[in-house]
PDB file of C-alpha atoms and ligand atoms in Angstrom:
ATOM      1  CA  UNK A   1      86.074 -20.782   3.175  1.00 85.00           C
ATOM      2  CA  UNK A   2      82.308 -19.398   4.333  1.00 92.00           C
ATOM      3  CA  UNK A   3      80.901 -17.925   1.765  1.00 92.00           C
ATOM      4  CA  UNK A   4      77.894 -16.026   3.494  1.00 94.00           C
ATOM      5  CA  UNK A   5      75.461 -16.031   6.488  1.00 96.00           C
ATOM      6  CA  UNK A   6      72.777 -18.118   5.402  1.00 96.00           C
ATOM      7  CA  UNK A   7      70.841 -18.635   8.759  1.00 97.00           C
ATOM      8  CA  UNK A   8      70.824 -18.783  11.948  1.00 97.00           C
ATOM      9  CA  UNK A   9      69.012 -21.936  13.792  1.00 97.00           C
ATOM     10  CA  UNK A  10      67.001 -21.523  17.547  1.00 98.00           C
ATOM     11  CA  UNK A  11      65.455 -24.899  19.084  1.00 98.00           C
ATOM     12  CA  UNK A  12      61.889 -24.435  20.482  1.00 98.00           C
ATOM     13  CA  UNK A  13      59.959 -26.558  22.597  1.00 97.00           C
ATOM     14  CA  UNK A  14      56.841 -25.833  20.348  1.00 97.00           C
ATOM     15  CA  UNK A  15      56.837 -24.639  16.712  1.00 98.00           C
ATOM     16  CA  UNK A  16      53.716 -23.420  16.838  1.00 98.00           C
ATOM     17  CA  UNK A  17      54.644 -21.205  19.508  1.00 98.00           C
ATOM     18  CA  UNK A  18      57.173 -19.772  18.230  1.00 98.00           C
ATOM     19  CA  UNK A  19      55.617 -19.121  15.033  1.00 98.00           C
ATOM     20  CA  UNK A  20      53.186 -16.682  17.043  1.00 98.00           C
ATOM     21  CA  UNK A  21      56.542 -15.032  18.691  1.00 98.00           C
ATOM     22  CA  UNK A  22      58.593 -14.700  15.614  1.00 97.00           C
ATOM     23  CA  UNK A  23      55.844 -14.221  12.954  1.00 97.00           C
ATOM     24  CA  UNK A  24      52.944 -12.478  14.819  1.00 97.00           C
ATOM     25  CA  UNK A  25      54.612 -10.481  17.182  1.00 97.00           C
ATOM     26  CA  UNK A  26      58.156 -10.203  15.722  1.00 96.00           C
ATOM     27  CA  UNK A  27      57.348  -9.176  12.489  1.00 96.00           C
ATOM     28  CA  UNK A  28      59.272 -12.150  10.191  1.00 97.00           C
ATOM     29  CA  UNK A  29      57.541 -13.485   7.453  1.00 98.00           C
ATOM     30  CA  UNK A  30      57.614 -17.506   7.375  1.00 98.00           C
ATOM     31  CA  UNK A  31      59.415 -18.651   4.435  1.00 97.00           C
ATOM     32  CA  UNK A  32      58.757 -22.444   4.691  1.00 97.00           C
ATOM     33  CA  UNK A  33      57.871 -25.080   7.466  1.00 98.00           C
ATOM     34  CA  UNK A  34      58.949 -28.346   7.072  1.00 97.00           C
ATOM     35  CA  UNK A  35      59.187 -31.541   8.028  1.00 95.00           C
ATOM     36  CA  UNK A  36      62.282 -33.645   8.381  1.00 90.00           C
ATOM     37  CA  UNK A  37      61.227 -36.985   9.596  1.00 90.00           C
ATOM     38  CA  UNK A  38      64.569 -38.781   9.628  1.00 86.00           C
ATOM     39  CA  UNK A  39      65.826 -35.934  12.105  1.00 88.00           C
ATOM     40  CA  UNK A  40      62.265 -36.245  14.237  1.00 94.00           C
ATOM     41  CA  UNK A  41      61.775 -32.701  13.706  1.00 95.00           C
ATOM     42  CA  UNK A  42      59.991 -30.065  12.205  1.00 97.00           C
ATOM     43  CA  UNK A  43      61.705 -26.214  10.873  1.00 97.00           C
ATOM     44  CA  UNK A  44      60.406 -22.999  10.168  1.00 98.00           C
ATOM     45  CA  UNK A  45      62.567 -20.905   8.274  1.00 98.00           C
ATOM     46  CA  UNK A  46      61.972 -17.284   8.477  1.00 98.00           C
ATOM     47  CA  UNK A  47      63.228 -13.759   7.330  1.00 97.00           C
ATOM     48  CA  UNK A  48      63.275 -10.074   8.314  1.00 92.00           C
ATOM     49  CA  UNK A  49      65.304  -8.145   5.442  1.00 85.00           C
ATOM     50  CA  UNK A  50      68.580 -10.102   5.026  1.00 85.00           C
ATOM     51  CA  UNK A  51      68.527 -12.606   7.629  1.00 93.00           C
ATOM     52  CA  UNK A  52      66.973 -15.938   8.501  1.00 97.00           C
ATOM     53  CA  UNK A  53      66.153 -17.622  11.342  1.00 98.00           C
ATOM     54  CA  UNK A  54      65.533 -21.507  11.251  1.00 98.00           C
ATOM     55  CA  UNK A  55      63.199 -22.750  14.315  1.00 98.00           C
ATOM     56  CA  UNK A  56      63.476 -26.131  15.444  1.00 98.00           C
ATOM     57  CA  UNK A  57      61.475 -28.010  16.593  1.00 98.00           C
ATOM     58  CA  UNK A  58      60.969 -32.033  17.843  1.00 97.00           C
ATOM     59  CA  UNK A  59      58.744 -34.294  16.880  1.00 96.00           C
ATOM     60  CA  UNK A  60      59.492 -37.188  19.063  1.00 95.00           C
ATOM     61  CA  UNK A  61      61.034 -37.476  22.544  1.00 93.00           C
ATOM     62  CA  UNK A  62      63.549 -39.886  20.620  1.00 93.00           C
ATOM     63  CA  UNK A  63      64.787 -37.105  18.814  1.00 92.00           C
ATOM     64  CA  UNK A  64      68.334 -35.620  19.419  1.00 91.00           C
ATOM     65  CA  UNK A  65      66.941 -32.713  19.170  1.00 93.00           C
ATOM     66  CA  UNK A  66      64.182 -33.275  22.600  1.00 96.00           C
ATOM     67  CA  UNK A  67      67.208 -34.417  24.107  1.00 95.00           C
ATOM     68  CA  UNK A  68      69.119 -31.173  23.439  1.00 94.00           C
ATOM     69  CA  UNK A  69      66.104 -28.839  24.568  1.00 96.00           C
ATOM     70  CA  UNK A  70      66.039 -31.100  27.781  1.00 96.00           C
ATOM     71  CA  UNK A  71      69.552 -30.421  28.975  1.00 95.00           C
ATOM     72  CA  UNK A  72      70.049 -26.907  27.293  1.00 94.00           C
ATOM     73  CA  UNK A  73      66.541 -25.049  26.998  1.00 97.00           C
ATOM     74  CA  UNK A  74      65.383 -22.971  23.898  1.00 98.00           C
ATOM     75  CA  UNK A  75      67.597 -20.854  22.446  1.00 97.00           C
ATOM     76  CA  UNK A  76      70.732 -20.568  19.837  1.00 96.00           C
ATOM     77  CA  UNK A  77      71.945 -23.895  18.605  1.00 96.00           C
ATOM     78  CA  UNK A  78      73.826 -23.202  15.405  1.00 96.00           C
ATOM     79  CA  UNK A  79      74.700 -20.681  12.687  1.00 97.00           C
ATOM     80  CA  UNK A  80      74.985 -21.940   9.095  1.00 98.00           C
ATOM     81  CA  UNK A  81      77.287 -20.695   6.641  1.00 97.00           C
ATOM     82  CA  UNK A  82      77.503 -21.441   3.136  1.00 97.00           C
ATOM     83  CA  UNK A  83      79.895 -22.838   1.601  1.00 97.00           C
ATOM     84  CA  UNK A  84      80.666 -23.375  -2.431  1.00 96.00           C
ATOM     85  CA  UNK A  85      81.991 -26.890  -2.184  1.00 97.00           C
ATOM     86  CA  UNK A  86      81.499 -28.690   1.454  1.00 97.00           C
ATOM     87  CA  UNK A  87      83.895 -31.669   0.857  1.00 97.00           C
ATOM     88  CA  UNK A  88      86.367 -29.153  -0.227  1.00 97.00           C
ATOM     89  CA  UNK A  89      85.673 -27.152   3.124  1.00 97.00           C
ATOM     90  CA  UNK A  90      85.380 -30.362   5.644  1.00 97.00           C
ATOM     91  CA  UNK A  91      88.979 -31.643   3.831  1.00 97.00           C
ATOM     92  CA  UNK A  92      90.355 -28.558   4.970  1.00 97.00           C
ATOM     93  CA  UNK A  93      88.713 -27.932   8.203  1.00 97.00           C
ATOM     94  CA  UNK A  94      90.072 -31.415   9.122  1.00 96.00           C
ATOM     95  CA  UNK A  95      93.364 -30.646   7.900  1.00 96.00           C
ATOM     96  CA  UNK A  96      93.540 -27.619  10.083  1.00 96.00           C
ATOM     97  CA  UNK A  97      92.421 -30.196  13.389  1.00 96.00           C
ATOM     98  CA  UNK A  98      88.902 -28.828  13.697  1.00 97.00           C
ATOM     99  CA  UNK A  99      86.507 -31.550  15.621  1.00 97.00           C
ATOM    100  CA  UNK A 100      83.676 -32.330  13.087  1.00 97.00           C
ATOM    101  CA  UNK A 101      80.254 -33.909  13.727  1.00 96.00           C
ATOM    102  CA  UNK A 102      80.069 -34.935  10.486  1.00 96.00           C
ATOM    103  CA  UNK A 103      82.818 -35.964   8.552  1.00 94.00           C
ATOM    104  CA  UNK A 104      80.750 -36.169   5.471  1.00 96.00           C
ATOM    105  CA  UNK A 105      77.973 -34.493   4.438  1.00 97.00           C
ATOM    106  CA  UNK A 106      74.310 -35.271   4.765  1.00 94.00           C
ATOM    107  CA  UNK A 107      71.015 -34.116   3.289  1.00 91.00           C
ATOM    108  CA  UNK A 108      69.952 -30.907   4.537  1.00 90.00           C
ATOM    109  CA  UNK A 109      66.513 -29.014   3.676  1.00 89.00           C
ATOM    110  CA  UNK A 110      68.490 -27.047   0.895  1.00 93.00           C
ATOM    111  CA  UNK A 111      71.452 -28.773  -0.163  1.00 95.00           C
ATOM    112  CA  UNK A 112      74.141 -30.815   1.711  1.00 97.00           C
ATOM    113  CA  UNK A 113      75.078 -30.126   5.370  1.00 96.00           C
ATOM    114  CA  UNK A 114      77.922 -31.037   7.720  1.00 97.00           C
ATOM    115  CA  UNK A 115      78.096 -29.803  11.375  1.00 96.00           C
ATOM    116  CA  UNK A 116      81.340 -28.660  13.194  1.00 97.00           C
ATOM    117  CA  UNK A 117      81.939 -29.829  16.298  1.00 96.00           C
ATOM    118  CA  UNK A 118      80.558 -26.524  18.690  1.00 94.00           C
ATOM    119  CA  UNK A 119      83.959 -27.579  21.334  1.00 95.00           C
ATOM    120  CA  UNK A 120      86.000 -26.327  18.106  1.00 95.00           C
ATOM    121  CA  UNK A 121      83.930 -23.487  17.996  1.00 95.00           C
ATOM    122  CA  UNK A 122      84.367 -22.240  21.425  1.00 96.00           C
ATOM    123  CA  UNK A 123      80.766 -23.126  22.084  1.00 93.00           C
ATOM    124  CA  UNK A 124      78.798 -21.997  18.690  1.00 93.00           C
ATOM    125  CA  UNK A 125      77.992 -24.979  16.935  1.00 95.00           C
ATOM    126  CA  UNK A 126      78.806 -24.263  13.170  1.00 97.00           C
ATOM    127  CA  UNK A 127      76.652 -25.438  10.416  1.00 97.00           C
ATOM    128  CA  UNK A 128      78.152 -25.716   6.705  1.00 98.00           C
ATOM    129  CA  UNK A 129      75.809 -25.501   3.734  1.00 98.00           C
ATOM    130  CA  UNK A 130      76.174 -26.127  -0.121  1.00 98.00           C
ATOM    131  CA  UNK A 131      72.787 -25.406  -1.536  1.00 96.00           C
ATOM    132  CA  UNK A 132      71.220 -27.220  -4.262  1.00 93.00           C
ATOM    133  CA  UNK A 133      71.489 -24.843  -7.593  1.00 88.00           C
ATOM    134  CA  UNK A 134      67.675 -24.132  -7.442  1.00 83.00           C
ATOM    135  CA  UNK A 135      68.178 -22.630  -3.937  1.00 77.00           C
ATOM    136  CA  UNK A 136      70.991 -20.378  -4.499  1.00 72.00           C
TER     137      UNK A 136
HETATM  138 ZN1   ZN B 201      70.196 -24.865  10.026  1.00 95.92          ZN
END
């Protein structure tokens, strides 16, 4: 069903911020930064070697997001898998009783998203991925 790791995503209180811990001192190298305006956030996606990290950030206090960071802190909030046909997976996942978030999918930075439901995760929120040909 998941094809591969393709990242995994940490909210931050400040983008900035944590550009200067993960970049500066960490080592990564920043890949993009973004803004997705309809989410009220901004992302940074960066990589050391094989793996990224996506930071996240709000933009807004009205942002799902700022509410998130208020009742849970920074730290891990999902990890994204890929997947090579996303209605395909969320028919199945739903067919095997597995909450979703999204029970179709949206428009993500690189293709189309849909998040699981982290209480059918036991606590690790799960999000799929079909990227756009030019990202793959
Ligand atoms: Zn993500």
């Amino acid at each position: 069903m998941f094809t591969r790791l393709d990242h995994i995503g940490i909210v931050v209180a400040d983008l900035d911020t944590a550009l200067q811990t993960y970049r500066d001192r960490l080592g990564f190298t920043l890949l993009e930064r973004i803004e997705i305006p309809e989410q009220l956030v901004e992302a940074a996606f960066l990589e050391a070697n094989n793996s990224t990290i996506e930071l996240i950030a709000p933009t807004d206090t009205a942002s799902g997001t700022a509410r998130y960071l208020e009742k849970r802190g920074e730290g891990p909030h999902h990890v994204c898998y890929e997947v090579d046909d996303i209605e395909v997976t969320l028919a199945e996942l739903a067919q095997q009783g597995v909450q979703l978030i999204d029970e179709t999918p949206r428009r993500g930075v690189h293709g189309r998203v849909a998040f699981v439901h982290p209480k059918a995760t036991h606590g690790s929120m799960i999000e799929l991925l079909e990227k756009d040909a030019h990202h793959k």
